[in-house]
Amino acid sequence: DAGVIQSPRHEVTEMGQEVTLRCKPISGHNSLFWYRQTMMRGLELLIYFNNNVPIDDSGMPEDRFSAKMPNASFSTLKIQPSEPRDSAVYFCASKRGFNSPLHFGNGTRLTVT
Amino acid sequence: LAKTTQPISMDSYEGQEVNITCSHNNIATNDYITWYQQFPSQGPRFIIQGYKTKVTNEVASLFIPADRKSSTLSLPRVSLSDTAVYYCLVGDGDSGAGSYQLTFGKGTKLSVIP
């Protein structure tokens, strides 16, 4: 089992640029979550999908953030335009269903200068 | 949404048993209690999950009293490699609305001292 795969591992970009983070969940998992982690705010849930359908995006900070899950094996989180305050580690996680644990990827460390 | 409260930090010497307690006063009937461990530069990793009474696996034990308003993660004989942040997560039960209540709290930073 390859686990949850995120890319890129690190991303450095300038303010105003578009950033796309990618996630491949574990095969057979039907729920996918995007989290953001900073020292100040800890782990924040941004959005999650069940069976490729977005269920709750109330954690998405602004309209600059968008997420898609075109199929069961791929999801993207896009920030356009990016700002320095978006700098954080972004984690993707997947799970099989209710009462099963989350499996996290190793995250993407985003730095916006 | 069940809110959790944990100590911000704890210190322990190698070889000792560590108990980290999490309070979750408004836990819902269908909610499970799950603990995760996070090392720097890594995503959180599942440790143990329970609903009531006691659960034990090869890594830890989880004690849940009858009222389920708190839970205690027990790590036997900790080593330096157990230094990490530990999160208590409450939710994930079938709320009937198809939604998860999977919000992390601040976690407990455990430092193991040689």
XYZ file of N, CA and C in Angstrom:
681
model
N 0.844 -1.193 0.000
C 0.000 0.000 0.000
C 0.873 1.234 0.000
N 0.703 2.114 -1.006
C 1.603 3.246 -1.155
C 1.265 4.377 -0.211
N 0.114 4.352 0.401
C -0.270 5.456 1.267
C -0.791 6.621 0.450
N -1.126 7.702 1.132
C -1.585 8.912 0.469
C -0.367 9.633 -0.110
N -0.452 9.976 -1.370
C 0.690 10.600 -2.050
C 0.353 12.050 -2.393
N 1.209 12.946 -1.937
C 1.025 14.362 -2.220
C 2.199 14.891 -3.035
N 1.890 15.844 -3.907
C 2.948 16.511 -4.659
C 2.565 17.965 -4.924
N 3.534 18.862 -5.018
C 4.944 18.610 -4.717
C 5.181 18.536 -3.209
N 6.341 18.167 -2.797
C 6.685 18.113 -1.382
C 6.936 19.522 -0.841
N 7.527 20.343 -1.667
C 7.787 21.740 -1.324
C 7.410 22.617 -2.523
N 6.883 23.793 -2.220
C 6.529 24.730 -3.269
C 6.859 26.128 -2.791
N 7.676 26.824 -3.579
C 7.985 28.214 -3.274
C 7.518 29.041 -4.454
N 6.723 30.049 -4.180
C 6.169 30.855 -5.260
C 6.064 32.305 -4.823
N 5.866 33.154 -5.806
C 5.725 34.576 -5.500
C 4.256 34.947 -5.354
N 4.025 35.928 -4.556
C 2.668 36.432 -4.365
C 2.013 36.722 -5.703
N 0.741 36.304 -5.821
C 0.002 36.548 -7.040
C -0.010 35.373 -8.008
N 0.909 34.429 -7.793
C 0.968 33.274 -8.679
C -0.068 32.222 -8.294
N -0.421 31.398 -9.257
C -1.338 30.283 -8.995
C -0.558 29.086 -8.473
N -1.120 28.440 -7.492
C -0.491 27.255 -6.899
C -1.470 26.099 -6.976
N -1.001 24.943 -7.391
C -1.838 23.743 -7.431
C -1.168 22.619 -6.669
N -1.870 22.133 -5.659
C -1.380 21.016 -4.857
C -2.160 19.768 -5.260
N -1.467 18.628 -5.263
C -2.069 17.403 -5.770
C -2.071 16.302 -4.721
N -3.070 15.439 -4.836
C -3.203 14.362 -3.858
C -3.760 13.113 -4.524
N -3.142 11.986 -4.204
C -3.658 10.692 -4.629
C -4.014 9.921 -3.369
N -5.296 9.674 -3.111
C -5.680 8.950 -1.895
C -5.364 7.464 -2.002
N -5.523 6.777 -0.897
C -5.333 5.338 -0.888
C -6.472 4.683 -1.671
N -6.130 3.720 -2.494
C -7.134 3.032 -3.295
C -8.179 2.378 -2.401
N -9.443 2.596 -2.745
C -10.527 2.013 -1.954
C -11.084 2.939 -0.885
N -10.383 4.025 -0.605
C -10.891 5.001 0.355
C -11.886 5.907 -0.351
N -13.038 6.161 0.294
C -14.080 6.932 -0.388
C -14.218 8.358 0.133
N -13.376 8.745 1.089
C -13.420 10.111 1.598
C -12.032 10.726 1.544
N -11.997 11.998 1.172
C -10.720 12.697 1.057
C -10.837 14.052 1.725
N -9.785 14.425 2.447
C -9.781 15.643 3.248
C -8.553 16.484 2.914
N -8.739 17.790 2.898
C -7.608 18.728 2.801
C -7.524 19.511 4.106
N -6.326 19.489 4.711
C -6.044 20.239 5.935
C -4.902 21.216 5.669
N -4.872 22.257 6.486
C -3.758 23.210 6.462
C -3.221 23.324 7.883
N -1.899 23.346 8.028
C -1.304 23.440 9.358
C -0.329 24.605 9.440
N -0.517 25.447 10.430
C 0.411 26.523 10.753
C 0.664 26.509 12.250
N 1.727 27.161 12.663
C 2.031 27.237 14.096
C 0.910 27.944 14.846
N 0.386 28.996 14.238
C -0.603 29.811 14.936
C -1.964 29.137 15.028
N -2.390 28.476 13.958
C -3.761 27.987 13.888
C -3.875 26.467 13.987
N -2.734 25.779 14.034
C -2.782 24.325 14.130
C -3.302 23.692 12.856
N -3.948 22.533 12.994
C -4.494 21.798 11.855
C -5.923 22.260 11.586
N -6.134 22.820 10.424
C -7.461 23.303 10.046
C -8.016 22.455 8.899
N -9.255 22.028 9.050
C -9.915 21.300 7.976
C -10.427 22.309 6.952
N -9.999 22.161 5.719
C -10.410 23.093 4.669
C -11.657 22.600 3.948
N -11.621 21.349 3.502
C -12.719 20.791 2.715
C -12.615 19.282 2.742
N -13.749 18.592 2.584
C -13.651 17.159 2.389
C -14.677 16.675 1.379
N -14.358 15.536 0.780
C -15.162 14.916 -0.259
C -15.595 13.520 0.193
N -16.810 13.141 -0.144
C -17.278 11.765 -0.024
C -17.626 11.286 -1.424
N -17.043 10.168 -1.826
C -17.312 9.631 -3.160
C -17.175 10.704 -4.246
N -16.113 11.480 -4.142
C -15.726 12.507 -5.114
C -16.598 13.758 -5.064
N -17.545 13.824 -4.171
C -18.450 14.977 -4.085
C -18.049 15.841 -2.898
N -17.864 17.155 -3.103
C -17.535 18.011 -1.967
C -18.713 18.087 -0.995
N -18.451 17.823 0.271
C -19.506 17.779 1.279
C -19.513 19.045 2.140
N -18.338 19.468 2.559
C -18.252 20.619 3.453
C -17.011 21.418 3.100
N -17.211 22.611 2.585
C -16.071 23.476 2.250
C -16.063 24.730 3.132
N -16.707 24.637 4.267
C -16.807 25.810 5.141
C -15.460 26.249 5.699
N -14.479 25.370 5.652
C -13.153 25.724 6.132
C -12.272 26.405 5.109
N -12.715 26.471 3.884
C -11.936 27.138 2.836
C -11.906 28.629 3.162
N -10.717 29.193 3.319
C -10.628 30.548 3.853
C -11.212 31.632 2.948
N -11.019 31.513 1.665
C -11.485 32.563 0.755
C -11.784 31.977 -0.606
N -12.370 32.816 -1.446
C -12.653 32.381 -2.817
C -11.394 32.105 -3.619
N -10.287 32.516 -3.113
C -9.030 32.240 -3.812
C -8.690 30.749 -3.766
N -9.306 30.045 -2.823
C -9.067 28.618 -2.666
C -10.171 27.824 -3.359
N -9.773 26.790 -4.079
C -10.745 25.890 -4.687
C -10.183 24.481 -4.689
N -11.047 23.494 -4.613
C -10.615 22.100 -4.609
C -11.518 21.298 -5.531
N -10.915 20.312 -6.163
C -11.659 19.439 -7.055
C -11.263 17.995 -6.818
N -12.176 17.106 -7.150
C -11.872 15.675 -7.104
C -12.537 15.042 -8.319
N -11.870 15.070 -9.456
C -12.472 14.597 -10.700
C -12.723 13.090 -10.731
N -11.963 12.346 -9.933
C -12.191 10.905 -9.858
C -11.713 10.397 -8.512
N -11.904 9.125 -8.263
C -11.624 8.561 -6.938
C -10.141 8.503 -6.599
N -9.279 8.751 -7.569
C -7.855 8.592 -7.307
C -7.068 9.896 -7.415
N -7.763 11.041 -7.450
C -7.018 12.270 -7.639
C -7.809 13.480 -7.144
N -7.103 14.378 -6.457
C -7.714 15.626 -6.016
C -6.692 16.744 -6.113
N -7.171 17.952 -6.335
C -6.309 19.120 -6.363
C -6.852 20.206 -5.450
N -5.938 20.975 -4.897
C -6.266 22.178 -4.133
C -5.534 23.323 -4.820
N -6.300 24.312 -5.251
C -5.713 25.408 -6.011
C -5.877 26.714 -5.250
N -4.831 27.513 -5.298
C -4.873 28.844 -4.696
C -4.520 29.838 -5.799
N -5.450 30.752 -6.062
C -5.244 31.713 -7.128
C -5.985 33.007 -6.814
N -5.272 34.120 -6.639
C -3.828 34.256 -6.553
C -3.323 33.940 -5.152
N -2.104 33.490 -5.029
C -1.545 33.161 -3.724
C -1.065 34.430 -3.003
N -1.066 34.349 -1.664
C -0.623 35.453 -0.826
C 0.332 34.911 0.240
N 1.204 35.768 0.774
C 2.148 35.290 1.810
C 1.463 34.589 2.989
N 0.279 35.027 3.358
C -0.400 34.419 4.511
C -0.909 33.010 4.208
N -0.814 32.584 2.965
C -1.175 31.207 2.612
C -0.040 30.229 2.912
N 1.101 30.749 3.280
C 2.252 29.891 3.595
C 1.895 28.963 4.751
N 2.050 27.674 4.536
C 1.655 26.662 5.521
C 2.039 25.295 4.973
N 1.785 24.269 5.780
C 1.888 22.894 5.276
C 0.469 22.417 5.000
N 0.252 21.925 3.799
C -1.060 21.452 3.387
C -1.039 19.930 3.341
N -1.963 19.335 4.084
C -2.046 17.878 4.152
C -3.312 17.391 3.463
N -3.166 16.270 2.808
C -4.290 15.538 2.267
C -4.419 14.247 3.070
N -5.645 13.837 3.341
C -5.878 12.600 4.070
C -7.055 11.870 3.436
N -7.058 10.561 3.568
C -8.189 9.783 3.066
C -8.607 8.758 4.107
N -9.838 8.279 3.967
C -10.337 7.245 4.870
C -11.351 6.396 4.149
N -11.619 5.214 4.752
C -12.472 4.249 4.071
C -13.948 4.515 4.324
N -14.308 5.011 5.475
C -15.707 5.244 5.792
C -15.830 5.649 7.240
N -17.057 5.622 7.750
C -17.269 5.984 9.135
C -16.473 5.072 10.060
N -15.998 5.672 11.141
C -15.302 4.936 12.184
C -14.020 4.273 11.716
N -13.465 4.764 10.655
C -12.151 4.294 10.234
C -11.171 5.468 10.340
N -9.902 5.187 10.575
C -8.952 6.280 10.805
C -8.583 7.037 9.530
N -8.146 8.274 9.736
C -7.598 9.072 8.649
C -6.179 8.599 8.344
N -5.831 8.606 7.062
C -4.470 8.328 6.628
C -3.963 9.579 5.935
N -2.897 10.147 6.468
C -2.373 11.403 5.953
C -1.201 11.181 5.012
N -1.089 12.109 4.048
C 0.119 12.185 3.252
C 1.192 12.933 4.026
N 2.357 13.105 3.410
C 3.465 13.796 4.073
C 3.399 15.309 3.910
N 2.397 15.791 3.211
C 2.167 17.217 3.134
C 2.945 17.932 2.048
N 2.469 19.129 1.728
C 3.176 20.044 0.832
C 3.464 21.308 1.621
N 4.749 21.641 1.729
C 5.119 22.874 2.427
C 5.112 24.005 1.405
N 4.172 24.924 1.577
C 4.023 26.050 0.649
C 4.603 27.311 1.262
N 5.445 27.964 0.498
C 5.999 29.264 0.904
C 5.680 30.265 -0.183
N 4.967 31.309 0.192
C 4.612 32.372 -0.751
C 5.368 33.632 -0.339
N 6.209 34.113 -1.236
C 7.058 35.277 -0.900
C 6.493 36.570 -1.495
N -20.679 19.985 17.417
C -19.299 19.589 17.165
C -18.593 19.413 18.500
N -18.133 18.200 18.734
C -17.500 17.907 20.010
C -16.136 18.569 20.069
N -15.972 19.466 21.046
C -14.699 20.153 21.221
C -13.857 19.368 22.207
N -12.561 19.338 21.958
C -11.664 18.587 22.835
C -10.696 19.522 23.536
N -10.304 19.145 24.738
C -9.333 19.893 25.516
C -8.254 18.939 26.003
N -7.006 19.288 25.709
C -5.860 18.481 26.130
C -4.824 19.397 26.758
N -3.926 18.834 27.580
C -2.807 19.656 28.063
C -1.940 20.069 26.883
N -1.384 21.271 26.970
C -0.561 21.782 25.876
C 0.721 20.977 25.737
N 1.312 20.616 26.870
C 2.585 19.902 26.813
C 2.751 19.000 28.027
N 3.626 18.007 27.873
C 3.972 17.100 28.960
C 5.420 16.674 28.775
N 6.092 16.451 29.907
C 7.451 15.922 29.880
C 7.473 14.575 30.589
N 8.316 13.670 30.120
C 8.431 12.372 30.764
C 9.845 11.848 30.555
N 10.311 11.038 31.506
C 11.601 10.386 31.356
C 11.430 9.089 30.576
N 12.477 8.712 29.912
C 12.472 7.437 29.196
C 12.100 6.294 30.121
N 11.336 5.348 29.607
C 10.990 4.166 30.370
C 9.749 4.300 31.230
N 9.250 5.527 31.369
C 8.061 5.722 32.181
C 6.796 5.542 31.345
N 5.691 5.321 32.052
C 4.387 5.278 31.400
C 3.842 6.702 31.344
N 3.279 7.056 30.203
C 2.723 8.393 30.026
C 1.225 8.284 29.789
N 0.473 9.098 30.494
C -0.978 9.153 30.309
C -1.387 10.560 29.884
N -2.033 10.666 28.760
C -2.508 11.955 28.252
C -4.029 11.907 28.238
N -4.633 12.855 28.945
C -6.091 12.870 29.044
C -6.688 13.938 28.141
N -7.790 13.596 27.541
C -8.517 14.510 26.658
C -9.941 14.640 27.180
N -10.424 15.874 27.305
C -11.802 16.109 27.717
C -12.667 16.404 26.505
N -13.829 15.785 26.479
C -14.770 16.011 25.367
C -16.179 15.912 25.936
N -16.581 16.973 26.636
C -17.829 16.954 27.409
C -19.086 16.793 26.568
N -19.067 17.282 25.327
C -20.292 17.201 24.537
C -20.187 16.159 23.424
N -19.544 15.060 23.742
C -19.419 13.981 22.765
C -20.804 13.435 22.427
N -21.018 13.152 21.152
C -22.310 12.649 20.704
C -22.353 11.126 20.804
N -23.556 10.605 20.804
C -23.761 9.169 20.987
C -22.984 8.338 19.976
N -22.932 8.793 18.753
C -22.297 8.004 17.693
C -20.811 8.284 17.513
N -20.282 9.221 18.296
C -18.883 9.624 18.114
C -17.900 8.576 18.618
N -16.846 8.372 17.860
C -15.712 7.584 18.288
C -14.585 8.523 18.736
N -13.658 7.984 19.485
C -12.515 8.747 19.980
C -11.260 8.156 19.341
N -10.520 9.018 18.676
C -9.350 8.559 17.934
C -8.140 9.406 18.312
N -7.009 8.765 18.467
C -5.773 9.470 18.803
C -4.771 9.334 17.657
N -4.088 10.458 17.403
C -3.075 10.510 16.359
C -1.770 11.030 16.942
N -0.674 10.652 16.283
C 0.662 11.090 16.664
C 1.264 11.831 15.472
N 1.900 12.948 15.740
C 2.536 13.689 14.647
C 3.966 14.058 14.989
N 4.876 13.654 14.108
C 6.277 14.054 14.194
C 6.485 15.272 13.299
N 7.526 16.050 13.562
C 7.816 17.214 12.706
C 7.980 16.809 11.247
N 7.429 17.613 10.376
C 7.537 17.427 8.925
C 6.820 16.173 8.419
N 5.897 15.655 9.231
C 5.105 14.516 8.782
C 3.628 14.771 9.055
N 2.775 14.022 8.381
C 1.354 14.100 8.674
C 1.022 13.287 9.913
N -0.090 13.595 10.566
C -0.508 12.805 11.727
C -0.675 11.326 11.363
N -0.389 10.485 12.362
C -0.460 9.038 12.139
C -1.392 8.435 13.164
N -2.295 7.564 12.725
C -3.254 6.917 13.613
C -2.553 6.074 14.668
N -3.013 6.213 15.920
C -2.481 5.376 17.001
C -3.516 4.364 17.453
N -4.694 4.862 17.854
C -5.681 3.988 18.460
C -7.043 4.643 18.405
N -8.094 3.824 18.414
C -9.456 4.331 18.374
C -10.326 3.495 19.288
N -11.310 4.158 19.925
C -12.220 3.427 20.782
C -13.566 4.112 20.898
N -14.529 3.370 21.416
C -15.865 3.921 21.648
C -16.180 3.967 23.154
N -15.885 2.883 23.842
C -16.080 2.867 25.291
C -15.139 1.840 25.921
N -15.037 1.886 27.217
C -14.196 1.033 28.066
C -12.731 1.133 27.657
N -12.104 0.002 27.395
C -10.664 0.004 27.163
C -10.327 -0.682 25.848
N -9.388 -0.070 25.143
C -8.865 -0.640 23.908
C -7.348 -0.693 24.020
N -6.763 -1.781 23.576
C -5.302 -1.914 23.614
C -4.800 -2.454 22.292
N -3.711 -1.877 21.816
C -3.024 -2.445 20.659
C -1.538 -2.520 20.968
N -0.733 -2.771 19.977
C 0.699 -2.982 20.215
C 1.428 -1.689 20.570
N 0.771 -0.576 20.387
C 1.418 0.717 20.623
C 0.944 1.387 21.903
N -0.354 1.320 22.183
C -0.911 2.102 23.276
C -2.188 1.463 23.805
N -2.687 2.062 24.888
C -4.001 1.704 25.424
C -4.841 2.970 25.487
N -6.136 2.780 25.370
C -7.074 3.893 25.438
C -8.136 3.546 26.462
N -8.261 4.416 27.464
C -9.234 4.207 28.522
C -10.359 5.229 28.367
N -11.591 4.743 28.366
C -12.753 5.617 28.203
C -13.736 5.291 29.316
N -14.048 6.262 30.200
C -14.992 5.995 31.287
C -16.407 5.848 30.753
N -17.287 5.417 31.630
C -18.653 5.118 31.215
C -19.386 6.334 30.628
N -19.123 7.532 31.165
C -19.828 8.706 30.649
C -19.224 9.226 29.343
N -18.069 8.715 28.957
C -17.373 9.029 27.696
C -17.044 10.510 27.551
N -17.032 11.256 28.634
C -16.741 12.687 28.532
C -15.246 12.981 28.558
N -14.459 11.943 28.693
C -13.015 12.099 28.612
C -12.420 10.781 28.125
N -11.149 10.826 27.790
C -10.444 9.599 27.428
C -8.971 9.795 27.775
N -8.295 8.687 28.017
C -6.879 8.757 28.377
C -6.075 7.829 27.489
N -5.111 8.408 26.819
C -4.160 7.639 26.023
C -3.006 7.245 26.929
N -2.674 5.972 26.958
C -1.582 5.494 27.794
C -0.484 4.909 26.919
N 0.711 5.462 27.064
C 1.876 4.974 26.322
C 2.810 4.285 27.321
N 3.002 2.985 27.202
C 3.851 2.279 28.170
C 5.339 2.465 27.860
N 6.123 2.713 28.855
C 7.585 2.737 28.718
C 8.040 3.548 27.500
N 7.835 4.857 27.571
C 8.152 5.704 26.423
C 9.657 5.760 26.178
N 9.985 6.001 24.925
C 11.377 6.185 24.525
C 11.508 7.556 23.866
N 12.727 7.939 23.560
C 12.971 9.246 22.951
C 12.187 9.403 21.651
N 11.996 8.320 20.943
C 11.291 8.368 19.656
C 9.797 8.618 19.798
N 9.294 8.603 21.008
C 7.880 8.926 21.245
C 7.651 10.422 21.394
N 8.710 11.199 21.365
C 8.579 12.657 21.402
C 7.835 13.111 20.152
N 6.667 13.711 20.350
C 5.785 14.060 19.243
C 4.612 14.859 19.796
N 3.736 15.283 18.901
C 2.476 15.906 19.305
C 1.376 14.856 19.177
N 0.538 14.761 20.205
C -0.531 13.770 20.230
C -1.878 14.490 20.196
N -2.720 14.069 19.270
C -4.025 14.689 19.085
C -5.144 13.717 19.448
N -6.114 14.243 20.145
C -7.348 13.522 20.429
C -8.406 14.052 19.459
N -9.093 13.170 18.783
C -10.103 13.572 17.798
C -11.402 12.867 18.131
N -12.466 13.629 18.242
C -13.766 13.058 18.569
C -14.716 13.317 17.418
N -15.411 12.283 17.027
C -16.355 12.436 15.923
C -16.294 11.208 15.037
N -16.736 11.376 13.841
C -16.640 10.335 12.821
C -17.778 9.321 12.904
N -18.655 9.500 13.890
C -19.806 8.619 13.916
C -20.770 8.985 12.811
N -21.624 8.082 12.459
C -22.595 8.341 11.405
C -23.653 9.288 11.938
N -23.554 10.566 11.570
C -24.484 11.566 12.080
C -25.810 11.509 11.345
N -25.849 10.683 10.311
C -27.080 10.605 9.534
C -27.120 11.625 8.425
N -26.241 12.623 8.519
C -26.226 13.656 7.486
C -25.093 13.425 6.505
N -24.379 12.316 6.704
C -23.274 12.020 5.801
C -22.085 12.911 6.017
N -21.999 13.566 7.154
C -20.879 14.484 7.361
C -20.007 13.996 8.497
N -18.744 14.338 8.422
C -17.787 14.001 9.454
C -17.509 15.214 10.328
N -17.283 14.971 11.566
C -16.870 16.034 12.466
C -15.420 15.770 12.825
N -14.527 16.077 11.917
C -13.125 15.714 12.094
C -12.248 16.946 12.210
N -12.426 17.664 13.304
C -11.640 18.855 13.564
C -10.630 18.567 14.657
N -9.369 18.867 14.388
C -8.302 18.635 15.356
C -8.208 19.793 16.343
N -7.883 19.462 17.588
C -7.572 20.480 18.581
C -6.100 20.842 18.504
N -5.586 21.434 19.568
C -4.198 21.911 19.585
C -3.201 20.786 19.831
N -3.656 19.706 20.407
C -2.755 18.598 20.665
C -1.906 18.777 21.908
N -1.239 17.711 22.305
C -0.318 17.703 23.452
C 1.081 17.403 22.957
N 2.000 18.304 23.234
C 3.387 18.084 22.842
C 4.086 17.304 23.940
N 4.430 16.056 23.657
C 5.124 15.200 24.614
C 6.619 15.259 24.345
N 7.362 15.573 25.381
C 8.821 15.564 25.293
C 9.351 14.469 26.204
N 10.079 13.518 25.623
C 10.671 12.434 26.403
C 12.132 12.777 26.663
N 12.479 12.734 27.935
C 13.809 13.156 28.382
C 14.659 11.928 28.695
N 15.909 11.916 28.244
C 16.758 10.738 28.514
C 17.128 10.626 29.988
